Amino acid sequence: MRPRPSAIVVALSGAVAAAAETFDVPSNPSVSGQPLDGFVSYSIEFSSFPDYAGNLSHPNTYSYNLINNIHAMSGHYPVFRVGGNTQDFALYNASQTTALIGVVDPRKSPDYPTTITIGKSYFESYATWPGVRFSHGFNMGLGGKTPQGRETLVHTAPLACEALRRGNLYAWEYGNEPDLFTTGPYAPRPEGWTETDMAAEWLAGTDVIRSQVKRHCPELKVDLMAPSNAGVSNALTASNMWASGLNRRRDIAIFSTHNYIDGAKVPGVTLQGTLMNHTRTRLSVDAHVAEYKTVFETARPAPPLVFGEANSLYNQGRPGLSNTFGAALWAVDFNMYSATVGFKRVHMHQGTNYRYQAWQPVATDATAIGTKAPYYASMAAAHMTRRVGRSPVSISSIRLSSDAESAYAAHYAPRAGDQSRPRLARLMVINMHGYNTTLDGAGLEPLPDPPQRTVRTYKFRVEGVADGATARVHRLAANGSDAITGITYDGWSYNHDLDEGRAVRLANVTVGEEIPVTRGEVAVRVADSSAVILSFGHPC
């Protein structure tokens, strides 16, 4: 289906206007807001990785086209973490020729298999995306509990290191969300299993990984991503894991934590109140920062802080919420706010048939192959965090007046020897006030007479930008917050049906807008349920 004409064009020319406020842009952004290269990254469910990447004889070129779009926009490839719940179900079968065989038990999860065997060909998938780095998730759930699990660790570590020894290694991960190992329908540990027990098992398992890597791939380091906990308020905590000696070997290179704003099956979850709500996002992210600071009050040095897995609603998302344009606006806000408070990379989680996925990599009985709304959030975030020349940017938050809106600034440092202040590269405004154009907000059947769309004007004092300079406008747009198709970023579509995910410029979307800076201020109009990036003084 080709996208409908961009709603943003209609909104700006004929909708209800809202009064403008003026906001100050920080002139000295915090260094903590400087993300790592490849800030916009992904986490792929372990059982879904062969679908997303393919294999040597049949690589998934559609996925790679989408990855290359992010590389073109940000200047860097996204980094992929291969893991999730299913890494802790995966057992190795040396005689299996198929990459992965999985059995779904709906009583445990209808969305992914909970009985899994992998063969040697599983590791071919790591060779299908040139330029991309990966972390590989090893099975701790069974690896530290059963003989077959321990054998799997011994046999797969050499296969993983062989697959990741050509400059494509990011990190190793042992276990997914061990803070939940004593809860849920398939808890791999009994009640009473403590952080001390966890640390002892983790050290024993990572010693096996280290010895196997040293034996088979001696040039590779064993840099670990841990503790990979599900949250900050579960029975087992990162601070107690750390105090129990988790980093005794001094090989944890990345502090990884996971975040979901709420649950797909939790009553009362809504698009406007849960996802399109900056305060909700801010409080959720801040809790992880507080945990990180608590852990490293005494444990030094502190490794970089990342979201190793994150997305909108746990349990793989909910239709009509996680797959909508409103969820894309949430994802931009989540990524940008995370950058401002010190997160160096965000891995957005996805899997085959998941409702919050950025793209569906293959056609199944449940879901058609295609690019989903959250992917467009990745493109906008990739643009916002792009370097200026060789200079990385630092992201700062600009507090606006409503829960349903947020703004961010990207500054870059002057060249060496230049004593001037950091320079403004980009401004982003995210207007999350809801605007729906379909019945029941489900993104399917259009309203016969949709309401007028409010346009809000945002003014910013932009210190250091000369009067008469212009800002280039890049819009993230759709027909409404409930839209699941017809989404564009700066007039580009990444639909599978147009050119297999490659960027296609749509003729029916206005692009190339420019806004002048007058008396030290810039004003931009942003329709409800849309976002905009203003770029100053350079092409991007």
XYZ file of C-alpha atoms in Angstrom:
540
model
C 0.000 0.000 0.000
C 1.370 3.399 -0.939
C 1.262 6.022 1.812
C -1.595 8.519 1.774
C -0.697 12.187 1.255
C 1.110 13.530 4.292
C -1.264 14.812 6.950
C 1.336 17.327 8.088
C 0.868 19.352 4.896
C -2.877 19.598 5.483
C -2.438 20.363 9.168
C -0.060 23.265 8.707
C -2.214 24.938 6.100
C -5.652 24.665 7.613
C -5.787 23.453 11.185
C -6.435 25.098 14.523
C -3.434 27.112 15.744
C -2.259 27.075 19.353
C -0.431 29.950 21.038
C 3.351 29.933 21.182
C 5.642 29.834 24.197
C 9.352 30.643 24.149
C 11.943 28.268 25.577
C 15.677 28.596 26.230
C 18.080 26.208 24.550
C 20.966 25.174 26.865
C 24.217 26.790 25.789
C 26.464 24.401 27.736
C 25.165 20.860 27.346
C 26.234 18.179 29.783
C 28.976 15.812 28.672
C 26.822 12.971 30.044
C 24.487 13.558 27.109
C 27.075 12.459 24.543
C 26.090 9.033 23.184
C 28.341 6.404 21.710
C 28.539 5.909 17.972
C 25.778 3.564 16.946
C 23.532 4.983 19.668
C 20.473 3.850 17.694
C 20.754 0.079 17.958
C 18.660 -3.060 18.246
C 18.140 -6.187 20.290
C 16.915 -9.224 18.338
C 15.124 -12.092 20.058
C 17.504 -15.065 19.973
C 14.930 -17.356 18.330
C 14.152 -14.705 15.677
C 17.721 -13.933 14.629
C 17.779 -16.363 11.658
C 14.596 -14.709 10.358
C 16.067 -11.224 10.626
C 19.537 -11.996 9.268
C 19.054 -15.045 7.081
C 22.057 -17.247 6.329
C 24.967 -17.345 3.894
C 22.935 -18.842 1.064
C 19.872 -16.678 1.702
C 20.829 -13.456 3.539
C 17.929 -11.205 4.475
C 18.657 -8.288 2.148
C 15.510 -6.428 3.228
C 16.780 -6.247 6.809
C 20.178 -5.147 5.569
C 18.610 -2.394 3.444
C 16.947 -0.991 6.573
C 20.222 -1.245 8.490
C 22.026 0.611 5.702
C 19.440 3.393 5.881
C 20.409 3.981 9.508
C 24.076 3.901 8.569
C 23.459 6.514 5.873
C 21.525 8.723 8.303
C 23.744 8.425 11.385
C 27.131 7.652 9.870
C 27.278 4.404 11.861
C 25.749 0.963 11.737
C 23.397 0.020 14.562
C 24.856 -2.488 17.003
C 22.843 -5.693 17.444
C 22.389 -7.586 20.654
C 21.214 -11.154 19.932
C 19.440 -12.405 23.027
C 16.263 -12.143 25.057
C 14.182 -14.731 26.872
C 14.831 -17.414 24.262
C 18.625 -17.358 24.708
C 17.982 -19.104 28.036
C 16.028 -21.916 26.328
C 18.493 -22.634 23.508
C 20.380 -25.944 23.649
C 22.966 -27.077 21.108
C 22.522 -30.134 18.895
C 25.708 -30.906 16.955
C 23.894 -33.165 14.466
C 21.163 -30.640 13.652
C 21.515 -29.140 10.171
C 18.759 -26.556 10.631
C 19.755 -23.287 12.308
C 16.992 -23.414 14.910
C 14.099 -25.695 15.807
C 11.605 -24.244 18.264
C 8.417 -25.494 19.873
C 5.854 -22.953 21.077
C 3.976 -23.754 24.273
C 1.089 -21.248 24.464
C 0.829 -21.801 28.214
C 4.295 -20.280 28.568
C 4.302 -17.845 25.644
C 2.313 -17.672 22.396
C 4.954 -15.414 20.815
C 8.172 -17.426 20.902
C 9.363 -20.999 21.402
C 10.346 -22.175 24.850
C 11.835 -25.489 23.713
C 14.733 -24.687 21.374
C 17.651 -26.465 19.787
C 20.219 -24.768 17.565
C 22.692 -26.234 15.105
C 26.040 -25.041 13.839
C 24.365 -23.194 10.953
C 22.717 -20.795 13.433
C 26.009 -18.918 13.586
C 26.015 -18.263 9.820
C 23.587 -15.426 10.474
C 26.408 -13.354 11.966
C 28.084 -13.180 8.535
C 25.162 -11.738 6.547
C 25.402 -8.039 7.501
C 28.866 -6.646 6.673
C 29.945 -3.783 8.938
C 27.561 -4.686 11.773
C 28.781 -5.646 15.270
C 26.944 -8.109 17.505
C 26.714 -9.355 21.044
C 25.893 -13.036 21.452
C 23.668 -14.243 24.272
C 24.628 -17.504 26.008
C 22.183 -19.697 27.920
C 22.496 -19.158 31.658
C 19.001 -20.380 32.517
C 19.948 -23.936 31.598
C 23.700 -23.447 31.298
C 24.176 -23.202 35.035
C 21.570 -25.834 35.888
C 21.645 -28.887 33.616
C 24.378 -31.070 32.054
C 23.012 -30.360 28.556
C 23.028 -26.653 29.327
C 26.660 -26.769 30.427
C 27.582 -28.765 27.309
C 25.817 -26.151 25.198
C 27.979 -23.431 26.716
C 31.155 -25.417 26.057
C 30.251 -26.202 22.443
C 28.707 -22.894 21.360
C 31.370 -20.551 22.732
C 33.880 -21.657 20.047
C 31.217 -21.363 17.326
C 30.246 -17.876 18.489
C 33.816 -16.633 18.715
C 34.613 -18.037 15.268
C 31.583 -16.183 13.861
C 32.555 -12.940 15.627
C 36.319 -12.832 15.152
C 36.332 -10.665 12.006
C 35.807 -7.266 13.562
C 32.098 -7.852 14.173
C 32.201 -8.532 17.928
C 30.471 -6.085 20.273
C 30.282 -8.037 23.537
C 29.318 -11.319 25.168
C 26.230 -11.785 27.318
C 25.537 -14.622 29.735
C 21.894 -14.865 30.734
C 18.873 -12.677 30.115
C 17.122 -10.930 33.020
C 18.438 -13.055 35.885
C 16.525 -10.841 38.301
C 13.402 -12.703 37.059
C 14.865 -16.210 37.306
C 12.705 -17.051 40.336
C 9.417 -15.703 38.937
C 7.070 -16.319 36.012
C 5.695 -19.434 34.310
C 9.122 -20.899 33.436
C 11.286 -19.765 36.342
C 14.643 -21.561 35.989
C 15.589 -21.091 39.670
C 13.740 -21.835 42.928
C 12.571 -19.280 45.452
C 15.409 -18.290 47.726
C 17.962 -18.073 44.911
C 19.876 -14.904 45.771
C 22.213 -12.385 44.186
C 25.101 -14.266 45.791
C 23.948 -17.453 44.066
C 23.524 -15.581 40.818
C 27.007 -14.045 40.959
C 28.608 -17.421 41.685
C 26.821 -19.068 38.744
C 27.586 -16.143 36.483
C 31.288 -16.190 37.313
C 31.485 -19.955 36.723
C 29.702 -19.670 33.375
C 31.696 -16.717 32.129
C 34.895 -18.544 33.117
C 33.855 -21.286 30.672
C 33.222 -18.692 27.959
C 36.581 -17.054 28.652
C 38.538 -20.300 28.545
C 36.868 -21.423 25.321
C 37.401 -18.074 23.616
C 41.039 -18.007 24.744
C 41.533 -21.501 23.356
C 39.756 -21.084 20.015
C 39.971 -17.313 19.316
C 42.911 -16.080 21.419
C 42.927 -12.648 19.766
C 39.431 -11.831 21.065
C 38.753 -10.176 24.398
C 35.960 -11.352 26.660
C 34.146 -8.069 27.231
C 30.854 -8.782 28.955
C 27.515 -6.989 28.947
C 25.860 -7.344 32.354
C 23.858 -7.688 34.486
C 21.041 -7.460 31.853
C 18.323 -7.186 34.480
C 14.679 -6.678 33.575
C 14.218 -3.660 35.813
C 15.115 -1.828 38.990
C 12.373 -2.981 41.377
C 12.522 -6.781 41.163
C 13.495 -9.135 43.973
C 17.128 -9.335 42.831
C 18.971 -6.059 42.319
C 22.000 -4.952 40.357
C 23.586 -3.317 43.398
C 23.475 -6.590 45.360
C 24.768 -8.537 42.359
C 27.679 -6.150 42.093
C 28.299 -6.334 45.847
C 28.331 -10.137 45.535
C 31.310 -9.991 43.190
C 29.700 -9.957 39.747
C 32.645 -7.983 38.353
C 35.330 -9.812 40.300
C 37.143 -10.635 37.041
C 37.009 -6.957 35.957
C 35.610 -7.917 32.553
C 32.203 -6.234 32.530
C 32.674 -3.647 29.798
C 29.037 -2.538 29.512
C 26.448 -1.991 32.248
C 23.248 -3.254 30.625
C 19.732 -2.791 31.944
C 16.310 -3.359 30.364
C 13.242 -1.129 30.241
C 9.604 -1.340 29.214
C 7.294 1.535 30.077
C 4.400 -0.804 30.945
C 2.845 -4.152 30.070
C 0.811 -5.118 27.026
C -1.762 -6.892 29.197
C -1.897 -4.345 32.022
C -5.367 -2.757 32.389
C -5.584 0.968 31.772
C -2.637 1.237 29.374
C -3.353 3.836 26.694
C -1.448 5.520 23.911
C -1.796 9.053 25.300
C -1.530 8.290 28.998
C 1.195 5.649 28.880
C 3.376 6.088 25.811
C 2.744 9.592 24.485
C 3.565 10.967 27.918
C 6.996 12.477 28.508
C 6.694 12.469 32.301
C 5.998 8.742 32.301
C 9.072 8.150 30.132
C 11.268 10.474 32.179
C 10.417 8.793 35.491
C 10.960 5.329 34.045
C 14.393 6.173 32.619
C 15.479 8.145 35.692
C 14.959 5.099 37.894
C 17.655 3.259 35.927
C 20.050 6.183 36.212
C 19.529 6.226 39.979
C 20.282 2.494 40.157
C 23.437 2.935 38.079
C 24.654 5.736 40.360
C 23.935 3.611 43.422
C 25.959 0.693 42.059
C 28.930 2.877 41.207
C 29.066 4.993 44.335
C 31.673 2.494 45.517
C 32.340 0.210 42.539
C 34.724 2.031 40.218
C 35.380 2.541 37.393
C 31.878 2.664 35.943
C 31.421 1.027 32.530
C 29.178 2.734 29.944
C 25.450 2.585 30.685
C 23.212 1.108 27.958
C 19.697 -0.137 27.536
C 20.533 -3.634 26.312
C 16.842 -4.259 25.687
C 13.986 -1.780 25.620
C 10.658 -1.136 23.988
C 7.183 0.140 24.674
C 5.114 -2.612 26.343
C 6.463 -5.917 27.624
C 4.855 -9.165 26.471
C 5.786 -8.142 22.930
C 3.467 -5.145 22.706
C -0.232 -4.609 21.997
C -1.885 -4.004 18.607
C -3.318 -0.509 18.327
C -0.665 0.798 20.721
C 2.837 -0.565 20.119
C 2.539 -0.682 16.326
C 1.213 2.856 15.856
C 2.789 6.157 14.951
C 2.155 7.261 18.537
C 4.520 4.505 19.659
C 7.073 5.849 17.181
C 6.802 9.285 18.786
C 7.261 7.627 22.173
C 10.346 5.782 20.892
C 11.965 9.017 19.695
C 11.284 10.636 23.060
C 12.570 7.569 24.946
C 15.787 7.429 22.952
C 16.459 11.152 23.175
C 15.727 11.459 26.875
C 17.891 8.397 27.576
C 20.771 10.090 25.767
C 20.426 13.265 27.839
C 20.823 11.445 31.176
C 23.837 9.335 30.280
C 22.715 6.282 28.316
C 25.353 5.695 25.663
C 23.382 3.291 23.484
C 19.789 2.019 23.264
C 19.008 -1.423 21.845
C 15.330 -1.463 20.828
C 14.067 -5.030 21.080
C 12.176 -6.869 18.361
C 11.259 -10.323 17.193
C 9.268 -12.109 14.530
C 5.554 -11.202 14.811
C 6.148 -8.915 17.804
C 3.716 -6.011 17.947
C 6.382 -3.406 18.815
C 8.876 -4.488 16.145
C 10.594 -1.989 13.861
C 10.171 -4.339 10.943
C 8.827 -7.798 10.189
C 11.696 -9.584 8.435
C 9.763 -12.440 6.815
C 6.167 -13.178 5.923
C 4.334 -15.486 8.339
C 0.755 -16.612 8.816
C 0.430 -13.919 11.492
C 2.247 -10.898 10.031
C 3.132 -9.601 6.576
C 6.704 -8.626 5.805
C 7.105 -4.877 6.136
C 8.480 -1.750 7.778
C 6.578 -0.728 10.896
C 5.992 2.652 12.510
C 8.756 2.311 15.167
C 11.415 2.075 12.446
C 10.785 5.708 11.546
C 11.613 6.639 15.140
C 15.015 5.014 14.624
C 15.633 7.163 11.553
C 14.757 10.395 13.374
C 16.893 9.450 16.397
C 19.762 8.474 14.090
C 19.596 11.918 12.455
C 19.489 13.724 15.790
C 22.579 11.898 17.110
C 24.626 12.115 13.899
C 28.110 13.589 14.263
C 28.877 16.997 12.775
C 31.957 16.304 10.713
C 34.201 14.442 13.128
C 32.602 15.953 16.227
C 30.154 13.890 18.273
C 27.047 15.675 19.460
C 25.802 16.033 23.013
C 22.039 15.782 23.602
C 20.272 18.054 26.102
C 16.655 18.094 27.203
C 14.545 21.250 26.980
C 11.645 21.119 29.432
C 8.362 22.110 27.807
C 5.063 22.867 29.494
C 3.056 19.674 28.898
C 3.429 15.948 29.541
C 2.528 15.459 25.884
C 5.515 17.270 24.404
C 9.287 17.345 24.672
C 12.252 19.025 23.021
C 15.952 18.332 22.674
C 19.081 20.102 21.486
C 22.163 18.566 19.870
C 25.403 20.537 20.275
C 28.843 19.791 18.905
C 32.178 20.859 20.318
C 34.364 23.349 18.434
C 37.591 22.182 16.850
C 40.695 21.700 18.982
C 42.136 25.053 19.979
C 38.866 26.896 19.425
C 37.796 28.411 22.758
C 34.201 29.135 21.704
C 31.230 27.434 23.288
C 29.641 24.272 21.892
C 27.604 25.039 18.787
C 23.997 24.183 18.169
C 23.603 21.559 15.452
C 19.956 20.534 15.756
C 16.737 21.081 17.663
C 14.009 18.482 17.984
C 10.396 19.018 19.027
C 8.129 16.026 19.706
C 4.436 16.924 19.868
C 2.698 13.939 21.451
C -0.759 15.490 21.778
C -3.002 12.792 20.369
C -4.700 13.123 17.005
C -6.658 10.110 15.769
C -8.186 9.599 12.342
C -9.437 6.012 12.573
C -12.317 4.320 14.359
C -11.365 3.155 17.863
C -7.830 4.454 17.253
C -6.881 1.081 15.785
C -5.222 2.481 12.668
C -7.451 0.552 10.290
C -10.873 1.977 9.384
C -10.748 5.765 8.735
C -13.160 8.156 10.420
C -15.699 9.538 7.936
C -15.140 13.088 9.180
C -11.821 13.406 11.092
C -11.458 16.405 13.422
C -9.280 19.403 12.683
C -5.679 18.992 13.704
C -4.134 21.481 16.107
C -0.822 23.061 15.148
C 1.376 24.386 17.951
C 4.117 26.958 17.517
C 7.299 26.512 19.540
C 9.803 29.337 19.918
C 13.387 28.825 21.055
C 16.134 31.255 22.006
C 19.135 29.932 20.105
C 22.255 31.496 21.559
C 25.176 31.612 19.175
C 23.149 31.245 15.977
C 23.423 34.402 13.876
C 20.353 36.404 12.899
C 19.468 35.713 9.307
C 20.687 32.133 9.502
C 18.210 29.492 8.482
C 17.222 26.166 9.958
C 16.344 23.284 7.665
C 13.120 21.486 8.657
C 12.841 17.670 8.744
C 9.423 16.299 9.746
C 8.419 12.937 11.193
C 4.823 12.719 10.028
C 1.768 10.517 9.615
C -1.996 10.977 9.370
C -2.338 10.654 13.142
C -1.066 9.013 16.290
C -3.136 5.913 15.458
C -1.648 5.510 11.963
C 0.152 2.269 11.180
C 0.950 3.112 7.533
C 1.670 6.242 5.506
C 4.565 7.328 7.753
C 7.489 9.409 6.478
C 10.638 11.020 7.797
C 11.695 14.146 5.880
C 9.557 12.914 2.994
C 11.277 9.526 2.842
C 9.423 6.237 2.966
C 11.132 2.955 3.843
C 8.244 0.670 2.914
C 9.097 -2.832 1.817
C 6.618 -2.564 -1.061
C 8.285 0.496 -2.612
C 11.913 -0.620 -2.925
C 12.457 -3.412 -0.407
C 13.081 -0.956 2.428
C 15.473 1.376 0.633
C 14.783 5.103 0.963
C 12.166 6.397 -1.495
C 11.331 10.121 -1.625
C 7.574 10.610 -1.937
C 6.328 13.251 -4.319
C 3.237 14.078 -2.246
C 5.145 15.244 0.853
C 6.468 18.778 1.278
C 10.202 18.900 2.034
C 12.952 21.482 1.958
C 11.292 23.944 4.372
C 13.590 26.546 5.905
C 12.958 28.783 8.908
C 14.896 32.007 9.616
C 16.516 32.911 12.916
C 15.246 36.343 13.969
C 16.459 38.317 16.989
C 18.094 35.210 18.396
C 14.933 33.122 18.159
C 13.560 30.454 15.891
C 9.885 29.477 15.737
C 8.570 26.237 14.279
C 5.021 24.978 13.792
C 4.406 21.369 14.764
C 1.099 19.592 14.246
C -0.278 17.388 17.023
C 1.084 13.844 16.813
C 4.205 14.708 14.839
C 7.826 15.673 15.405
C 10.373 17.920 13.751
C 14.140 18.334 13.625
C 15.673 21.699 12.794
C 19.250 21.537 11.525
C 21.491 24.611 11.585
C 24.317 25.566 9.291
C 25.138 22.237 7.644
C 23.392 19.700 5.397
C 22.365 17.344 8.196
